[in-house]
XYZ file of N, CA, C and O in Angstrom:
560
model
N -179.572 163.953 133.932
C -180.616 164.219 132.759
C -182.005 164.142 133.417
O -182.372 163.330 134.285
N -183.072 165.003 133.040
C -183.966 165.134 133.700
C -185.095 163.814 133.172
O -184.846 163.492 131.882
N -185.643 163.306 134.103
C -186.373 162.025 133.731
C -187.392 162.322 132.722
O -187.970 161.378 131.901
N -188.122 163.770 132.649
C -189.029 163.933 131.623
C -188.421 163.904 130.075
O -188.901 163.532 129.696
N -187.255 164.447 130.046
C -186.593 164.582 128.815
C -186.222 162.991 128.389
O -186.454 162.679 127.357
N -186.193 162.277 129.335
C -185.557 160.504 129.095
C -186.941 159.909 128.404
O -186.915 159.357 127.597
N -188.254 160.445 129.133
C -189.332 159.854 128.739
C -189.804 160.243 127.401
O -190.092 159.491 126.463
N -189.272 161.729 127.366
C -189.676 162.154 125.752
C -189.023 161.250 124.442
O -189.136 161.102 123.655
N -187.553 161.220 125.047
C -186.602 160.727 123.794
C -186.802 159.185 123.543
O -187.294 158.645 122.524
N -187.568 158.414 124.812
C -187.946 157.165 124.559
C -189.403 157.124 123.739
O -189.489 156.247 122.826
N -190.505 157.934 123.863
C -191.588 157.979 123.607
C -191.349 158.177 121.975
O -191.895 157.499 121.217
N -190.666 159.388 121.636
C -190.400 159.804 120.334
C -189.756 158.285 119.426
O -190.050 158.055 118.367
N -188.817 158.009 120.022
C -187.889 156.692 119.221
C -189.008 155.529 119.256
O -188.643 154.994 118.046
N -189.516 155.188 120.167
C -190.791 154.008 119.952
C -191.738 154.359 119.188
O -192.258 153.415 118.261
N -192.263 155.831 119.374
C -193.468 155.994 118.297
C -193.083 156.271 116.853
O -193.868 155.493 115.822
N -192.113 156.592 116.773
C -191.391 156.845 115.264
C -191.329 155.603 114.539
O -191.477 155.337 113.599
N -190.636 154.874 115.313
C -190.364 153.404 114.949
C -191.226 152.448 114.669
O -191.304 151.776 113.716
N -192.467 152.582 115.476
C -193.482 151.824 115.276
C -194.185 152.392 114.000
O -194.809 151.461 113.278
N -194.470 153.642 114.008
C -195.034 154.191 112.742
C -194.253 154.018 111.455
O -194.966 153.427 110.432
N -193.058 153.585 111.576
C -192.343 153.624 110.122
C -192.652 151.868 109.971
O -192.824 151.547 108.726
N -192.479 151.368 110.934
C -192.568 149.670 110.792
C -193.932 149.508 110.289
O -194.416 148.650 109.336
N -195.164 149.840 110.861
C -196.347 149.757 110.524
C -196.653 150.264 108.998
O -197.164 149.651 108.253
N -196.160 151.399 108.884
C -196.320 151.938 107.443
C -195.746 151.088 106.081
O -196.427 150.776 105.309
N -194.360 150.664 106.595
C -193.621 149.739 105.594
C -194.458 148.511 105.519
O -194.663 147.699 104.528
N -195.054 147.732 106.637
C -195.698 146.619 106.495
C -196.967 146.599 105.735
O -197.282 146.102 104.964
N -197.904 147.746 106.089
C -198.992 148.035 105.319
C -198.648 148.192 103.748
O -199.476 147.770 102.840
N -197.594 148.750 103.545
C -197.234 149.222 102.150
C -196.837 148.118 101.347
O -197.535 147.815 100.296
N -196.321 147.195 102.184
C -195.703 146.072 101.153
C -196.733 145.083 100.860
O -196.858 144.179 100.197
N -197.502 144.955 102.222
C -198.550 143.726 101.907
C -200.157 144.206 101.599
O -200.598 143.340 101.213
N -200.260 145.333 101.249
C -201.278 145.994 100.691
C -201.208 146.214 99.542
O -202.277 146.404 98.613
N -200.527 146.135 98.503
C -200.040 146.421 97.237
C -201.153 145.406 96.450
O -201.814 145.802 95.525
N -200.775 143.783 97.084
C -201.973 143.164 96.123
C -203.174 143.407 96.602
O -204.223 143.500 95.354
N -203.600 144.037 97.624
C -205.246 144.202 97.821
C -205.496 145.520 97.164
O -206.464 145.466 96.563
N -204.563 146.277 96.950
C -204.860 147.646 96.066
C -204.904 147.361 94.734
O -205.896 147.886 94.202
N -204.075 146.182 94.161
C -203.877 146.094 92.705
C -205.734 145.315 92.495
O -205.962 145.383 91.473
N -206.182 144.516 93.308
C -207.261 144.079 93.203
C -208.414 144.952 93.382
O -209.279 144.830 92.540
N -208.350 145.818 94.183
C -209.324 146.954 94.178
C -209.233 147.681 92.887
O -210.420 148.075 92.596
N -208.103 147.825 92.551
C -208.122 148.887 91.234
C -208.373 147.712 89.848
O -207.608 148.225 88.745
N -208.756 146.664 90.211
C -208.906 145.829 88.893
C -207.716 145.447 87.910
O -207.649 145.481 86.879
N -206.497 145.203 88.986
C -205.336 144.721 88.294
C -204.638 145.773 87.638
O -203.520 145.415 87.068
N -204.827 147.015 87.823
C -204.171 148.109 87.318
C -202.952 148.415 88.520
O -203.041 149.158 89.384
N -201.855 147.750 88.155
C -200.553 147.603 89.151
C -199.754 149.186 88.877
O -199.656 149.699 90.391
N -199.581 149.798 88.139
C -199.312 151.299 87.888
C -200.086 152.224 88.859
O -199.557 152.761 89.774
N -201.283 152.063 89.034
C -202.566 152.743 89.925
C -202.139 152.439 90.890
O -202.354 153.170 92.050
N -202.181 151.094 91.770
C -202.104 150.543 92.630
C -200.758 150.844 93.673
O -200.929 151.365 94.548
N -199.763 150.886 92.572
C -198.192 151.465 93.658
C -198.825 153.299 93.698
O -198.098 153.336 94.877
N -199.225 153.811 92.855
C -199.164 155.124 93.007
C -200.131 155.429 94.249
O -200.064 156.285 95.295
N -201.558 154.821 94.371
C -202.304 154.999 95.471
C -201.749 154.472 96.822
O -201.797 155.020 97.814
N -200.746 153.493 96.755
C -200.183 152.873 97.519
C -199.183 154.329 98.236
O -198.951 154.066 99.761
N -198.534 154.596 97.637
C -197.541 155.342 97.806
C -198.519 156.854 98.774
O -197.651 157.265 99.618
N -199.237 157.033 97.901
C -200.117 158.345 98.674
C -200.626 158.000 99.954
O -200.853 158.723 101.122
N -201.181 156.923 100.116
C -201.624 156.319 101.676
C -200.573 156.379 102.465
O -200.824 156.613 103.493
N -199.479 155.933 102.135
C -198.341 155.794 102.943
C -198.018 157.150 103.272
O -197.745 157.500 104.735
N -197.547 158.019 102.573
C -197.565 159.595 102.829
C -198.670 159.964 103.815
O -198.174 160.751 104.734
N -199.760 159.872 103.280
C -200.944 160.326 104.428
C -200.907 159.704 105.859
O -200.889 160.396 106.862
N -200.392 158.337 105.712
C -200.408 157.583 106.871
C -199.313 158.454 108.009
O -199.466 158.486 109.175
N -198.213 158.540 107.302
C -196.827 159.103 107.686
C -197.471 160.584 108.413
O -197.056 160.791 109.624
N -198.198 161.546 107.558
C -198.391 162.679 107.932
C -199.409 162.704 109.209
O -198.969 163.379 110.297
N -200.343 161.857 109.145
C -201.261 161.952 110.249
C -200.925 161.289 111.699
O -200.746 161.958 112.763
N -200.078 160.279 111.427
C -199.435 159.447 112.617
C -198.363 160.499 113.276
O -198.214 160.430 114.421
N -197.338 160.847 112.545
C -196.267 161.564 113.086
C -196.627 162.900 113.497
O -196.210 163.497 114.736
N -197.714 163.385 112.860
C -198.423 164.958 113.417
C -198.906 164.592 114.688
O -198.893 165.036 115.668
N -199.692 163.283 114.981
C -200.504 162.708 116.378
C -199.238 162.753 117.228
O -199.477 163.140 118.515
N -198.400 162.105 116.801
C -196.976 161.825 117.897
C -196.638 163.006 118.242
O -196.435 163.279 119.353
N -196.354 164.101 117.483
C -195.725 165.403 117.574
C -196.578 166.011 118.491
O -196.223 166.599 119.653
N -197.777 166.236 118.519
C -198.891 166.908 119.258
C -199.083 166.025 120.615
O -199.392 166.815 121.473
N -199.046 164.820 120.633
C -199.164 164.199 122.037
C -198.008 164.222 122.879
O -198.110 163.448 123.972
N -196.879 164.657 122.400
C -195.609 164.515 123.161
C -195.647 165.290 124.366
O -195.098 165.030 125.366
N -196.289 166.275 124.385
C -196.062 167.466 125.714
C -196.916 166.643 126.829
O -197.997 166.049 126.738
N -196.291 166.858 127.797
C -196.764 166.116 129.184
C -196.928 167.301 130.209
O -196.131 168.028 130.614
N -197.951 167.306 131.072
C -197.885 168.460 132.026
C -197.304 167.837 133.165
O -197.263 168.427 134.195
N -197.337 166.435 133.353
C -197.147 165.755 134.593
C -195.524 165.924 134.677
O -194.765 165.883 133.902
N -195.077 166.170 136.140
C -193.796 166.013 136.162
C -193.235 164.670 136.709
O -193.661 164.114 137.354
N -192.301 164.138 135.788
C -191.677 162.754 135.875
C -190.443 162.678 136.888
O -189.351 163.550 136.176
N -190.458 161.824 138.021
C -189.568 162.333 138.615
C -188.562 160.862 139.064
O -187.307 160.972 139.316
N -189.140 159.405 138.667
C -188.701 158.500 138.702
C -188.592 157.676 137.669
O -189.781 157.576 136.769
N -187.953 156.470 137.709
C -188.071 155.509 136.720
C -189.636 154.868 136.436
O -190.256 154.740 135.183
N -190.267 154.407 137.701
C -191.800 154.155 137.773
C -192.667 155.275 136.917
O -193.532 154.866 136.327
N -192.369 156.441 137.134
C -193.066 157.349 136.450
C -193.093 157.560 134.996
O -193.988 157.625 134.295
N -191.619 157.250 134.569
C -191.147 157.145 133.172
C -192.199 155.850 132.611
O -192.688 156.165 131.434
N -192.006 154.856 132.918
C -192.722 153.713 132.533
C -194.401 153.961 132.350
O -195.047 153.834 131.353
N -194.877 154.480 133.207
C -196.489 155.005 133.461
C -196.602 156.050 132.291
O -197.689 155.728 131.646
N -195.780 156.678 132.181
C -196.147 157.916 131.148
C -196.132 157.262 129.751
O -196.877 157.446 128.641
N -194.839 156.302 129.842
C -194.800 155.953 128.115
C -195.778 154.753 127.857
O -196.288 154.761 126.725
N -196.267 153.920 128.775
C -197.276 153.206 128.840
C -198.754 153.972 128.233
O -199.204 153.624 127.444
N -199.108 155.004 128.987
C -200.112 155.824 128.261
C -199.998 156.314 127.035
O -201.299 156.164 125.967
N -198.869 157.031 126.805
C -198.507 157.685 125.459
C -198.512 156.632 124.172
O -199.085 156.847 123.158
N -197.660 155.647 124.652
C -197.329 154.546 123.537
C -198.946 153.822 123.233
O -199.191 153.325 121.995
N -199.614 153.633 124.140
C -200.952 152.830 124.227
C -201.842 153.671 123.292
O -202.465 153.168 122.242
N -201.977 154.975 123.566
C -202.962 155.623 122.519
C -202.299 155.810 120.934
O -202.743 155.782 120.048
N -200.979 155.601 121.159
C -200.285 155.813 119.788
C -200.717 154.599 118.799
O -200.931 154.560 117.820
N -200.437 153.206 119.828
C -200.678 152.137 119.083
C -202.434 152.025 118.775
O -202.755 151.431 117.437
N -203.136 152.601 119.629
C -204.520 152.689 119.189
C -204.754 153.492 117.872
O -205.586 153.092 117.191
N -204.200 154.786 117.795
C -204.643 155.369 116.508
C -203.855 154.745 115.336
O -204.602 154.771 114.248
N -202.757 154.148 115.503
C -202.276 153.462 114.452
C -203.069 152.366 113.950
O -203.461 152.107 112.665
N -203.878 151.503 115.057
C -204.814 150.299 114.590
C -206.127 151.111 113.769
O -206.510 150.497 112.877
N -206.621 152.250 114.477
C -207.778 152.727 113.853
C -207.367 153.353 112.602
O -208.412 153.261 111.621
N -206.164 153.795 112.390
C -205.867 154.376 110.975
C -206.077 153.181 110.103
O -206.572 153.135 108.846
N -205.288 151.956 110.335
C -205.135 151.055 109.657
C -206.819 150.407 108.929
O -207.069 150.134 108.050
N -207.339 150.223 110.131
C -208.738 149.612 110.187
C -209.748 150.658 109.122
O -210.433 150.106 108.242
N -209.639 151.854 109.218
C -210.254 152.842 108.667
C -209.621 152.505 106.902
O -210.621 152.837 106.061
N -208.600 152.474 106.762
C -208.082 152.149 105.303
C -208.763 150.912 104.831
O -209.007 151.044 103.731
N -208.515 150.130 105.664
C -209.140 148.535 105.148
C -210.654 148.515 104.710
O -210.971 148.265 103.974
N -211.100 149.381 105.753
C -212.569 149.389 105.664
C -212.841 150.194 104.112
O -214.225 150.008 103.384
N -212.422 151.329 104.206
C -212.701 152.191 102.850
C -212.400 151.359 101.689
O -213.087 151.214 100.461
N -211.285 150.714 101.456
C -210.634 150.105 100.343
C -211.696 148.879 100.033
O -211.765 148.460 99.013
N -212.014 148.091 101.093
C -212.774 146.951 100.996
C -214.328 147.457 100.537
O -215.017 146.690 99.679
N -214.545 148.619 100.801
C -216.166 149.465 100.264
C -216.135 149.430 98.899
O -216.802 149.075 97.851
N -214.600 150.038 98.279
C -214.413 150.316 96.916
C -214.371 148.972 96.175
O -214.768 148.950 95.421
N -213.693 148.103 96.767
C -213.498 146.686 96.230
C -214.767 145.735 96.031
O -215.210 145.466 95.033
N -215.802 146.101 96.932
C -217.010 145.275 96.803
C -217.753 145.964 95.679
O -218.544 145.497 95.178
N -217.589 147.648 95.591
C -218.522 148.171 94.585
C -217.970 147.694 93.151
O -218.564 147.630 92.509
N -216.573 147.858 93.048
C -216.111 146.963 91.858
C -216.528 145.912 91.380
O -216.638 145.633 90.386
N -216.372 144.838 92.601
C -216.933 143.587 92.368
C -218.538 143.713 91.751
O -218.610 142.721 90.937
N -219.268 144.286 92.394
C -220.649 144.331 91.991
C -220.604 144.953 90.306
O -221.704 144.411 89.937
N -219.960 145.971 90.099
C -220.068 146.439 88.854
C -219.647 145.387 87.627
O -220.297 145.305 86.818
N -218.861 144.464 88.027
C -218.316 143.400 87.190
C -219.426 142.404 86.859
O -219.520 141.940 85.934
N -220.308 142.202 87.901
C -221.132 140.920 88.203
C -222.664 141.817 87.711
O -223.680 140.835 87.591
N -222.575 142.863 86.765
C -223.911 143.296 86.686
C -224.341 142.616 85.199
O -225.551 142.255 84.944
N -223.625 141.908 84.136
C -223.518 141.336 83.333
C -223.723 139.818 83.109
O -222.678 139.334 84.081
N -224.482 139.064 82.521
C -224.542 137.795 82.729
C -223.278 137.203 82.039
O -222.587 137.715 80.995
N -222.456 135.864 82.601
C -221.266 135.284 81.801
C -221.579 134.845 80.304
O -220.636 134.995 79.669
N -222.733 134.550 80.173
C -223.129 134.191 78.549
C -224.356 134.978 78.171
O -225.048 135.140 78.904
N -224.589 135.016 76.866
C -225.496 135.987 76.623
C -227.020 134.762 76.675
O -226.766 133.585 76.458
N -228.018 135.231 76.614
C -229.134 134.367 76.730
C -229.504 134.046 75.683
O -229.153 134.479 74.606
N -230.180 132.551 75.477
C -230.222 132.211 74.245
C -231.889 131.581 74.080
O -232.145 130.955 72.944
N -232.927 132.229 75.034
C -234.395 131.945 74.874
C -235.089 132.665 75.912
O -234.326 133.345 76.552
N -236.139 132.293 75.867
C -237.047 132.808 76.639
C -237.455 131.928 77.995
O -237.637 130.600 77.412
N -237.769 132.201 78.919
C -238.189 131.277 79.917
C -239.646 131.537 79.984
O -240.178 132.423 80.022
N -240.379 130.329 80.156
C -241.824 130.551 80.090
C -242.214 130.714 81.781
O -241.631 130.298 82.734
N -243.344 131.395 81.756
C -243.602 131.976 83.349
C -245.047 131.059 83.335
O -245.790 130.930 82.473
N -244.856 130.482 84.350
C -246.203 129.695 84.979
C -247.466 130.578 85.234
O -247.173 131.489 85.910
N -248.663 130.388 84.883
C -249.631 130.942 85.322
C -250.012 131.008 86.921
O -249.683 130.136 87.448
N -250.163 132.150 87.385
C -250.404 132.438 88.769
C -249.198 132.684 89.446
O -249.360 133.225 90.752
N -248.275 133.057 89.241
C -247.002 133.626 89.646
C -246.950 135.355 89.397
O -247.591 135.525 88.325
N -246.632 135.812 90.311
C -246.413 137.392 90.128
C -245.702 137.746 88.722
O -244.844 137.108 88.201
N -246.419 138.485 88.038
C -245.856 139.210 86.682
C -246.067 138.004 85.723
O -245.427 137.866 84.443
N -247.106 137.238 85.804
C -247.413 136.398 84.681
C -247.966 136.880 83.555
O -248.887 137.722 83.715
N -247.469 136.346 82.278
C -248.080 136.924 80.956
C -247.436 138.100 80.743
O -247.719 139.059 79.884
N -246.096 138.538 81.493
C -245.711 139.869 80.984
C -244.719 139.443 79.817
O -244.175 138.550 79.718
């Protein structure tokens, strides 16, 4: 069998396995985070989680498929490892960037949700505060 074909088979096996493992890990551990971001709405959190996983699979598996082609001829085991290290390294970087992008977007949504919750005082005001003379807005 041609060494290039062996490199392709190993690349696809490892890349798809890594993508599935990362997606499952993010899905199972991200549910609680999504529930918090979505103010405890577990049903909506599960739906968003499933949509994120589908998008994650589509983007990453599409990238793995597009990145499969190699113009280099692979003739020995050393070249197989060299080609695989570059291809798998790029796939791992893409997986990491996708993960960080998701976390960044969700944390921004969470922060916005927390600031919306904190707009109102926890108890109603019971009086007026006296303003000392000489301070800005005195006598207002």
